[in-house]
Amino acid sequence: MRRVAVISYGMTKVDKHWNKSLRSLFGEAALNAINKVKNPKIDAIIVGNMCASDLSDQNNIGAIVADELGLTPITAYRVEAACGSGGAALLTGFSLVSSGVYDVVMVGGVEKLTDNIGKMISFSLGKAADAEYELFYGATFASLNALLMNRYMYVYKTPREAFADFAVLMHKNGAKNPYAQLPFEINREIALNSEYIADPIRLYDCAPIGDGAAVIILCSLEEASKYTDSFVEIIGISGASDTINIASRDDLLSLKATVTAANNAYKMAKVTPKDIDVAEIHDTFTITAAISLEDLGFCERGKFDKFLYEGAFEPGGIVAINPSGGLKSRGHPVGATGVYQAAEITMQLLGEAGKMQIPNAEIGLTHNMGGVGSSVYVSIMKRVK
Amino acid sequence: MRRVAVISYGMTKVDKHWNKSLRSLFGEAALNAINKVKNPKIDAIIVGNMCASDLSDQNNIGAIVADELGLTPITAYRVEAACGSGGAALLTGFSLVSSGVYDVVMVGGVEKLTDNIGKMISFSLGKAADAEYELFYGATFASLNALLMNRYMYVYKTPREAFADFAVLMHKNGAKNPYAQLPFEINREIALNSEYIADPIRLYDCAPIGDGAAVIILCSLEEASKYTDSFVEIIGISGASDTINIASRDDLLSLKATVTAANNAYKMAKVTPKDIDVAEIHDTFTITAAISLEDLGFCERGKFDKFLYEGAFEPGGIVAINPSGGLKSRGHPVGATGVYQAAEITMQLLGEAGKMQIPNAEIGLTHNMGGVGSSVYVSIMKRVK
């Protein structure tokens, strides 16, 4: 098992990119990454994407992006695990390099949602849930998460304001991120008075709809210094699944796949949650953030609000959460999100995060989720030099 | 790099399975494979699928099938390279085992097309081509391949009958396959007089539309005998891409991705085309078979008809082609096809192919293609014991 390094990263701003196609978005992020390193001979591209078939009438995205970059005939294919597609692509790229099947692998994600009407986008995203037992009955992603949020507040007596205040923190972070879709600050009143999406979830509890592409380049740790002077190592990585429909679960207040993927990744990396300096977690909704912070071991069960108000999730606290602004403020280009997270953690560990920089970040974590926790991917990275 | 074995296989009949869902088809093939081996502890499922988002309103298929099998929280995700999805899933499973990330990986493919009207199915399949430069202008898959067939007959002066006679051979083979969708023989007249699909392609030049699922189970070669007494080794595997739209190519009569993937796989396996005893190749259309046989090194350029009439593609010839009946007769459940091929070659090498058995088959090859040769996967397997 070869050790694997991340030698470069690139991304586009998350936005409504009405003037850029699926392939041109990917090309922009990829060239950004390629231009940071010396003559990388890329052997394969693994691309995370969820909605291109529905919203751009395009499958076979691997060939599309290899062609766009002039890199045919290299191996290129798509990986899909709903909103966790980027994380699954990262695991695939890791194993292709680790096994020695390929030496240099580009892992990317791309999503183009906004050329469509909202109803079509919502329907496409809903396909991450169970088509036969959830989607068919009219459940949307927001409504499924609303069930979790109601349950959380009922069981733990958590004040509604705490969720709004998490959104406020995310926007405070995202305001410093040049790639963020919503790079502005908000306050508690704005969040609490925003329109209902699915009671109790309001607009500012939700990640926005946006387009974007992100790319990282992997190679074996041994060869990394051929390409660049500064790189990070992937020291832990894992994926896990859960029942696709939430009605089949024993407990709505813990997402089993996050617990499993995180524990496997911690074990592989030989670290504990306390060792993580910075994390990009999958906060599709504020309730997803609360449960995920607990499942990842960053916070006691049911005490998300207490930890939040103690500053546990800010620099100098237990772990700096989502300096990018997270899905809430950076945005959530679905199949690309997991690769954005990996690019952002790489940027942090290399000390290249500008105004977002967490001082002395040495170990970082990404947490990427598809469905309501039915497909989860966790990676742990460490600064090498 | 650990060596990788195939320890089991399972499949459903390819058919119009109106009474079985996506998940139940996969479950049937998977249990079939699981029940052949001793207590396999499966660590991950990689599933090839192209059309579920369009035709079953379902993404996140990895979680769907892990849930169906009661195997959560294992890692499970989908791989997509259009009709080459199964081959890409096999490469992914290979690298996950080879790297040591996982010990036992189920590689499967599933497709459910026939619950929809023909127009929707054709549109969904068309998304393997270039949505912006081909599909948008009304090109279908058959019409793109018709361009190749016209060109082939023009350049090489090949008689039209040769393509019909290849279809006759495929149906002769498929008539012996209990899993085939069209298990009956035809003759030249039936093929030549069948209705036009896209001139010069007629109905019997085309693979049918069908549903099905296939599964193989991989583990490291070292551990294979823990699970079963008889297994095969994957000694070569590779993928390759080409420009997605065929107008960008230098030559319509060779599919560059097949040449690249095959040469890489031959090199890795340290064999030549002459060493292959049996092959399952991707004959979406009879013209695809002709070009692929040449690109794989089984036949001289432009002499597909000469080799066909010399019996080169039958048992005792150069290489036994598609004893399953190929896409033409066994059927083409799109994202599952590459896994059917791997299951069929495993069955041949283990001597378990019944009436389809090629005597003394020791080395076999699979050739799986997405788009008009824009995503190609080749694997080479060898009997171990």
Short mmCIF file of C-alpha atoms in Angstrom, two decimals, chain A residues 3-362:
data_model
loop_
_atom_site.label_atom_id
_atom_site.label_comp_id
_atom_site.label_asym_id
_atom_site.label_seq_id
_atom_site.Cartn_x
_atom_site.Cartn_y
_atom_site.Cartn_z
CA ARG A 3 1.32 6.32 0.79
CA VAL A 4 -0.58 9.01 -1.11
CA ALA A 5 0.05 12.75 -1.35
CA VAL A 6 -2.09 15.66 -2.53
CA ILE A 7 0.23 17.79 -4.65
CA SER A 8 -2.14 20.40 -6.02
CA TYR A 9 -5.65 21.82 -5.94
CA GLY A 10 -7.82 24.16 -7.94
CA MET A 11 -11.40 25.38 -7.89
CA THR A 12 -13.84 27.80 -9.42
CA LYS A 13 -15.95 30.20 -7.42
CA VAL A 14 -19.26 28.55 -6.54
CA ASP A 15 -21.88 30.63 -8.31
CA LYS A 16 -24.68 30.74 -10.83
CA HIS A 17 -22.37 30.22 -13.81
CA TRP A 18 -24.87 30.81 -16.61
CA ASN A 19 -22.06 31.55 -19.04
CA LYS A 20 -20.01 28.40 -18.37
CA SER A 21 -20.78 24.80 -19.30
CA LEU A 22 -20.11 21.65 -17.32
CA ARG A 23 -16.91 21.00 -19.24
CA SER A 24 -15.60 24.55 -19.12
CA LEU A 25 -16.13 24.74 -15.34
CA PHE A 26 -14.14 21.54 -14.89
CA GLY A 27 -11.46 22.77 -17.27
CA GLU A 28 -11.03 25.99 -15.30
CA ALA A 29 -10.54 24.17 -11.97
CA ALA A 30 -8.27 21.55 -13.55
CA LEU A 31 -5.95 24.05 -15.25
CA ASN A 32 -5.77 25.96 -12.00
CA ALA A 33 -4.47 22.76 -10.33
CA ILE A 34 -2.21 21.66 -13.20
CA ASN A 35 -0.51 25.05 -13.40
CA LYS A 36 0.57 24.88 -9.75
CA VAL A 37 2.86 21.85 -10.28
CA LYS A 38 5.78 20.88 -12.51
CA ASN A 39 4.92 18.79 -15.60
CA PRO A 40 2.46 16.38 -14.05
CA LYS A 41 1.81 13.43 -16.37
CA ILE A 42 -1.77 12.63 -15.41
CA ASP A 43 -2.72 8.95 -15.77
CA ALA A 44 -6.40 9.11 -14.87
CA ILE A 45 -9.25 11.45 -13.96
CA ILE A 46 -11.94 10.45 -11.48
CA VAL A 47 -14.83 12.90 -11.44
CA GLY A 48 -17.61 13.22 -8.89
CA ASN A 49 -20.95 14.38 -10.27
CA MET A 50 -24.58 13.73 -9.42
CA CYS A 51 -26.99 15.68 -11.62
CA ALA A 52 -25.47 16.05 -15.11
CA SER A 53 -27.69 13.35 -16.58
CA ASP A 54 -30.84 15.08 -15.35
CA LEU A 55 -29.82 18.70 -15.73
CA SER A 56 -27.30 18.78 -18.61
CA ASP A 57 -28.46 15.68 -20.55
CA GLN A 58 -24.91 14.37 -20.20
CA ASN A 59 -23.47 11.12 -18.90
CA ASN A 60 -19.99 9.74 -19.61
CA ILE A 61 -18.54 12.81 -17.83
CA GLY A 62 -15.13 11.15 -17.54
CA ALA A 63 -14.66 11.22 -21.31
CA ILE A 64 -16.11 14.75 -21.43
CA VAL A 65 -13.50 16.19 -19.06
CA ALA A 66 -10.55 14.16 -20.42
CA ASP A 67 -11.49 15.44 -23.88
CA GLU A 68 -11.88 19.04 -22.65
CA LEU A 69 -8.37 18.93 -21.16
CA GLY A 70 -6.85 17.28 -24.24
CA LEU A 71 -5.82 14.34 -22.06
CA THR A 72 -7.39 11.45 -24.01
CA PRO A 73 -6.68 8.49 -24.10
CA ILE A 74 -6.15 8.42 -20.32
CA THR A 75 -8.58 6.54 -18.07
CA ALA A 76 -11.46 8.78 -17.01
CA TYR A 77 -14.75 7.97 -15.36
CA ARG A 78 -17.43 9.27 -13.04
CA VAL A 79 -18.17 8.27 -9.46
CA GLU A 80 -21.57 8.93 -7.89
CA ALA A 81 -22.78 8.73 -4.31
CA ALA A 82 -25.28 11.60 -4.47
CA CYS A 83 -23.92 14.64 -2.56
CA GLY A 84 -21.08 12.35 -1.39
CA SER A 85 -19.81 11.82 -4.95
CA GLY A 86 -16.71 13.95 -4.41
CA GLY A 87 -15.70 11.96 -1.34
CA ALA A 88 -16.23 8.68 -3.18
CA ALA A 89 -14.11 10.02 -6.06
CA LEU A 90 -11.35 10.83 -3.56
CA LEU A 91 -11.44 7.28 -2.14
CA THR A 92 -11.25 5.92 -5.70
CA GLY A 93 -8.31 8.14 -6.63
CA PHE A 94 -6.57 7.21 -3.38
CA SER A 95 -6.85 3.49 -4.11
CA LEU A 96 -5.74 3.87 -7.75
CA VAL A 97 -2.53 5.58 -6.59
CA SER A 98 -2.05 3.50 -3.46
CA SER A 99 -2.30 0.24 -5.43
CA GLY A 100 0.16 1.43 -8.06
CA VAL A 101 -2.41 1.01 -10.85
CA TYR A 102 -1.69 4.66 -11.70
CA ASP A 103 0.98 7.11 -10.55
CA VAL A 104 -0.73 10.49 -10.92
CA VAL A 105 -4.50 10.79 -10.62
CA MET A 106 -6.67 13.89 -10.90
CA VAL A 107 -9.70 13.74 -8.61
CA GLY A 108 -12.33 16.28 -9.50
CA GLY A 109 -15.93 17.16 -9.01
CA VAL A 110 -18.23 19.27 -11.13
CA GLU A 111 -21.87 20.24 -10.92
CA LYS A 112 -24.01 22.56 -13.00
CA LEU A 113 -27.46 23.06 -11.52
CA THR A 114 -28.61 26.60 -12.18
CA ASP A 115 -29.54 26.40 -15.88
CA ASN A 116 -32.78 24.77 -14.75
CA ILE A 117 -35.94 25.72 -12.92
CA GLY A 118 -36.08 25.10 -9.17
CA LYS A 119 -38.61 22.30 -9.41
CA MET A 120 -36.36 20.27 -11.72
CA ILE A 121 -33.34 20.86 -9.50
CA SER A 122 -35.23 19.79 -6.37
CA PHE A 123 -36.51 16.67 -8.09
CA SER A 124 -33.03 15.75 -9.29
CA LEU A 125 -31.53 16.25 -5.82
CA GLY A 126 -34.36 14.21 -4.31
CA LYS A 127 -33.04 11.15 -6.17
CA ALA A 128 -30.39 10.87 -3.44
CA ALA A 129 -33.24 9.68 -1.19
CA ASP A 130 -35.24 6.51 -1.71
CA ALA A 131 -37.27 6.93 -4.91
CA GLU A 132 -39.73 4.19 -4.00
CA TYR A 133 -40.22 4.82 -0.28
CA GLU A 134 -39.54 8.55 0.15
CA LEU A 135 -39.46 10.56 -3.09
CA PHE A 136 -42.61 8.87 -4.42
CA TYR A 137 -44.57 10.15 -1.41
CA GLY A 138 -43.50 13.73 -1.96
CA ALA A 139 -40.65 13.92 0.53
CA THR A 140 -37.98 16.47 -0.39
CA PHE A 141 -34.51 16.63 1.03
CA ALA A 142 -35.42 19.59 3.21
CA SER A 143 -38.52 17.85 4.57
CA LEU A 144 -36.56 14.74 5.57
CA ASN A 145 -34.01 16.87 7.39
CA ALA A 146 -36.83 18.84 9.02
CA LEU A 147 -37.91 15.60 10.72
CA LEU A 148 -34.40 15.27 12.18
CA MET A 149 -34.36 18.89 13.35
CA ASN A 150 -37.73 18.61 15.09
CA ARG A 151 -36.61 15.42 16.78
CA TYR A 152 -33.31 16.97 17.88
CA MET A 153 -35.00 19.99 19.45
CA TYR A 154 -37.62 17.75 21.11
CA VAL A 155 -35.11 15.32 22.63
CA TYR A 156 -32.39 17.76 23.64
CA LYS A 157 -34.51 20.89 24.30
CA THR A 158 -32.09 22.81 22.09
CA PRO A 159 -33.14 26.42 21.47
CA ARG A 160 -34.02 27.23 17.85
CA GLU A 161 -31.61 30.17 17.98
CA ALA A 162 -28.57 27.87 18.21
CA PHE A 163 -29.13 26.65 14.65
CA ALA A 164 -29.43 30.23 13.43
CA ASP A 165 -26.22 31.09 15.25
CA PHE A 166 -24.38 28.24 13.52
CA ALA A 167 -25.46 29.73 10.18
CA VAL A 168 -24.19 33.13 11.37
CA LEU A 169 -20.77 31.57 12.12
CA MET A 170 -20.65 29.91 8.69
CA HIS A 171 -21.40 33.21 6.95
CA LYS A 172 -18.78 34.97 9.07
CA ASN A 173 -16.24 32.43 7.78
CA GLY A 174 -17.48 32.42 4.20
CA ALA A 175 -17.28 36.21 3.98
CA LYS A 176 -13.49 35.73 3.84
CA ASN A 177 -13.59 33.08 1.08
CA PRO A 178 -13.05 34.36 -2.47
CA TYR A 179 -14.59 31.12 -3.84
CA ALA A 180 -17.78 31.31 -1.73
CA GLN A 181 -21.20 31.61 -3.34
CA LEU A 182 -22.63 33.67 -0.46
CA PRO A 183 -19.61 35.62 0.85
CA PHE A 184 -21.45 37.92 3.23
CA GLU A 185 -22.22 38.06 6.92
CA ILE A 186 -25.71 37.65 8.37
CA ASN A 187 -27.11 37.99 11.89
CA ARG A 188 -29.43 35.91 14.04
CA GLU A 189 -32.51 37.97 13.15
CA ILE A 190 -31.96 37.54 9.41
CA ALA A 191 -31.63 33.78 9.85
CA LEU A 192 -34.61 33.44 12.20
CA ASN A 193 -36.89 35.55 10.03
CA SER A 194 -35.98 34.03 6.67
CA GLU A 195 -38.79 32.15 4.91
CA TYR A 196 -39.78 28.62 5.81
CA ILE A 197 -38.53 25.84 3.54
CA ALA A 198 -39.85 22.88 5.58
CA ASP A 199 -40.82 23.70 9.18
CA PRO A 200 -38.63 24.15 11.26
CA ILE A 201 -36.02 24.57 8.50
CA ARG A 202 -35.81 28.12 7.15
CA LEU A 203 -33.88 29.50 4.20
CA TYR A 204 -30.77 30.30 6.23
CA ASP A 205 -30.61 26.75 7.57
CA CYS A 206 -30.03 25.50 4.00
CA ALA A 207 -27.07 25.29 1.66
CA PRO A 208 -27.72 27.26 -1.55
CA ILE A 209 -28.01 25.83 -5.09
CA GLY A 210 -24.89 26.58 -7.14
CA ASP A 211 -22.51 25.53 -9.90
CA GLY A 212 -18.82 24.82 -9.50
CA ALA A 213 -15.85 22.54 -10.03
CA ALA A 214 -12.91 21.57 -7.84
CA VAL A 215 -9.87 19.43 -8.51
CA ILE A 216 -7.00 17.95 -6.56
CA ILE A 217 -4.03 15.98 -7.92
CA LEU A 218 -2.76 12.86 -6.15
CA CYS A 219 0.48 10.93 -6.49
CA SER A 220 2.53 8.59 -4.34
CA LEU A 221 4.15 10.29 -1.35
CA GLU A 222 7.57 9.17 -2.57
CA GLU A 223 7.23 10.97 -5.87
CA ALA A 224 5.47 14.10 -4.63
CA SER A 225 8.62 16.22 -4.45
CA LYS A 226 9.19 15.64 -8.19
CA TYR A 227 6.18 17.85 -8.80
CA THR A 228 6.11 20.42 -6.03
CA ASP A 229 7.91 21.67 -2.94
CA SER A 230 4.88 21.59 -0.65
CA PHE A 231 2.28 18.88 -0.30
CA VAL A 232 0.09 17.02 2.17
CA GLU A 233 -0.47 13.33 2.85
CA ILE A 234 -3.81 11.52 3.04
CA ILE A 235 -3.26 9.58 6.26
CA GLY A 236 -6.78 8.23 6.71
CA ILE A 237 -9.73 7.66 4.41
CA SER A 238 -12.94 5.67 4.54
CA GLY A 239 -16.49 5.47 3.27
CA ALA A 240 -19.65 4.02 4.79
CA SER A 241 -23.32 3.53 4.00
CA ASP A 242 -26.61 3.48 5.86
CA THR A 243 -30.19 2.50 5.00
CA ILE A 244 -31.28 4.80 2.23
CA ASN A 245 -34.63 5.63 3.78
CA ILE A 246 -34.55 7.15 7.22
CA ALA A 247 -37.67 5.27 8.38
CA SER A 248 -35.53 2.10 8.57
CA ARG A 249 -33.18 3.53 11.19
CA ASP A 250 -33.01 2.93 14.93
CA ASP A 251 -32.01 6.48 15.74
CA LEU A 252 -32.56 9.73 13.85
CA LEU A 253 -30.08 11.68 15.95
CA SER A 254 -26.91 9.90 14.88
CA LEU A 255 -25.91 9.13 11.31
CA LYS A 256 -24.33 5.69 11.55
CA ALA A 257 -22.39 6.08 8.30
CA THR A 258 -20.59 9.16 9.62
CA VAL A 259 -19.66 7.34 12.83
CA THR A 260 -18.34 4.32 10.90
CA ALA A 261 -16.44 6.27 8.24
CA ALA A 262 -14.92 8.61 10.83
CA ASN A 263 -13.85 5.81 13.17
CA ASN A 264 -12.25 3.89 10.30
CA ALA A 265 -10.44 7.00 9.09
CA TYR A 266 -9.23 7.93 12.60
CA LYS A 267 -7.97 4.39 13.09
CA MET A 268 -6.14 4.32 9.76
CA ALA A 269 -4.60 7.73 10.47
CA LYS A 270 -3.79 6.79 14.08
CA VAL A 271 -5.31 10.02 15.37
CA THR A 272 -8.30 10.99 17.51
CA PRO A 273 -10.81 13.82 17.04
CA LYS A 274 -8.67 15.91 19.41
CA ASP A 275 -5.79 15.84 16.93
CA ILE A 276 -7.80 17.52 14.17
CA ASP A 277 -6.98 21.23 13.77
CA VAL A 278 -9.38 22.09 10.98
CA ALA A 279 -12.34 20.31 9.40
CA GLU A 280 -14.64 20.88 6.45
CA ILE A 281 -17.90 19.16 7.35
CA HIS A 282 -21.07 18.55 5.36
CA ASP A 283 -23.60 21.08 6.68
CA THR A 284 -26.32 20.75 4.04
CA PHE A 285 -28.67 22.01 6.73
CA THR A 286 -27.81 23.42 10.16
CA ILE A 287 -29.26 20.25 11.73
CA THR A 288 -26.89 18.15 9.59
CA ALA A 289 -24.00 20.15 11.03
CA ALA A 290 -25.16 19.61 14.63
CA ILE A 291 -25.51 15.84 14.25
CA SER A 292 -22.30 15.53 12.22
CA LEU A 293 -20.21 17.43 14.77
CA GLU A 294 -21.37 14.92 17.38
CA ASP A 295 -20.90 11.89 15.11
CA LEU A 296 -17.37 13.02 14.23
CA GLY A 297 -16.47 13.19 17.92
CA PHE A 298 -16.01 16.98 18.06
CA CYS A 299 -18.83 17.56 20.52
CA GLU A 300 -20.89 15.72 23.15
CA ARG A 301 -24.28 14.28 22.12
CA GLY A 302 -27.05 16.85 22.27
CA LYS A 303 -24.72 19.65 23.34
CA PHE A 304 -24.05 21.20 19.97
CA ASP A 305 -25.38 24.57 21.21
CA LYS A 306 -23.24 24.56 24.36
CA PHE A 307 -20.07 23.82 22.37
CA LEU A 308 -21.01 26.40 19.75
CA TYR A 309 -21.37 29.16 22.35
CA GLU A 310 -18.08 28.17 24.00
CA GLY A 311 -16.32 28.81 20.69
CA ALA A 312 -15.40 25.14 20.25
CA PHE A 313 -15.81 25.33 16.46
CA GLU A 314 -13.75 28.47 15.92
CA PRO A 315 -9.97 28.91 15.66
CA GLY A 316 -8.52 28.36 19.13
CA GLY A 317 -11.45 26.09 20.08
CA ILE A 318 -11.66 22.31 19.79
CA VAL A 319 -11.50 22.29 16.00
CA ALA A 320 -11.91 25.07 13.45
CA ILE A 321 -15.05 24.08 11.53
CA ASN A 322 -15.58 25.12 7.92
CA PRO A 323 -13.24 28.09 7.52
CA SER A 324 -14.50 28.07 3.92
CA GLY A 325 -17.99 28.92 5.15
CA GLY A 326 -19.10 25.32 4.59
CA LEU A 327 -22.00 24.29 2.42
CA LYS A 328 -24.02 27.11 3.99
CA SER A 329 -21.86 29.98 2.72
CA ARG A 330 -19.20 28.58 0.35
CA GLY A 331 -22.03 26.70 -1.35
CA HIS A 332 -22.87 23.12 -2.27
CA PRO A 333 -22.18 22.15 -5.88
CA VAL A 334 -23.38 18.65 -5.00
CA GLY A 335 -21.00 16.14 -6.64
CA ALA A 336 -18.11 18.62 -6.39
CA THR A 337 -18.54 19.48 -2.70
CA GLY A 338 -16.35 16.65 -1.38
CA VAL A 339 -13.52 17.75 -3.67
CA TYR A 340 -13.93 21.41 -2.63
CA GLN A 341 -13.48 20.21 0.96
CA ALA A 342 -10.31 18.28 0.06
CA ALA A 343 -8.94 21.29 -1.86
CA GLU A 344 -9.74 23.61 1.06
CA ILE A 345 -8.09 21.37 3.65
CA THR A 346 -5.02 21.03 1.41
CA MET A 347 -4.91 24.83 1.11
CA GLN A 348 -5.16 25.19 4.90
CA LEU A 349 -2.42 22.65 5.61
CA LEU A 350 -0.13 24.32 3.07
CA GLY A 351 -0.76 27.70 4.72
CA GLU A 352 -2.18 29.14 1.50
CA ALA A 353 -5.69 29.97 2.70
CA GLY A 354 -5.27 33.75 2.92
CA LYS A 355 -7.87 35.41 5.14
CA MET A 356 -9.39 31.98 5.87
CA GLN A 357 -6.11 30.59 7.22
CA ILE A 358 -6.24 28.69 10.53
CA PRO A 359 -2.83 29.31 12.15
CA ASN A 360 -0.55 26.27 12.44
CA ALA A 361 -3.05 23.81 10.97
CA GLU A 362 -1.25 20.47 10.71
#
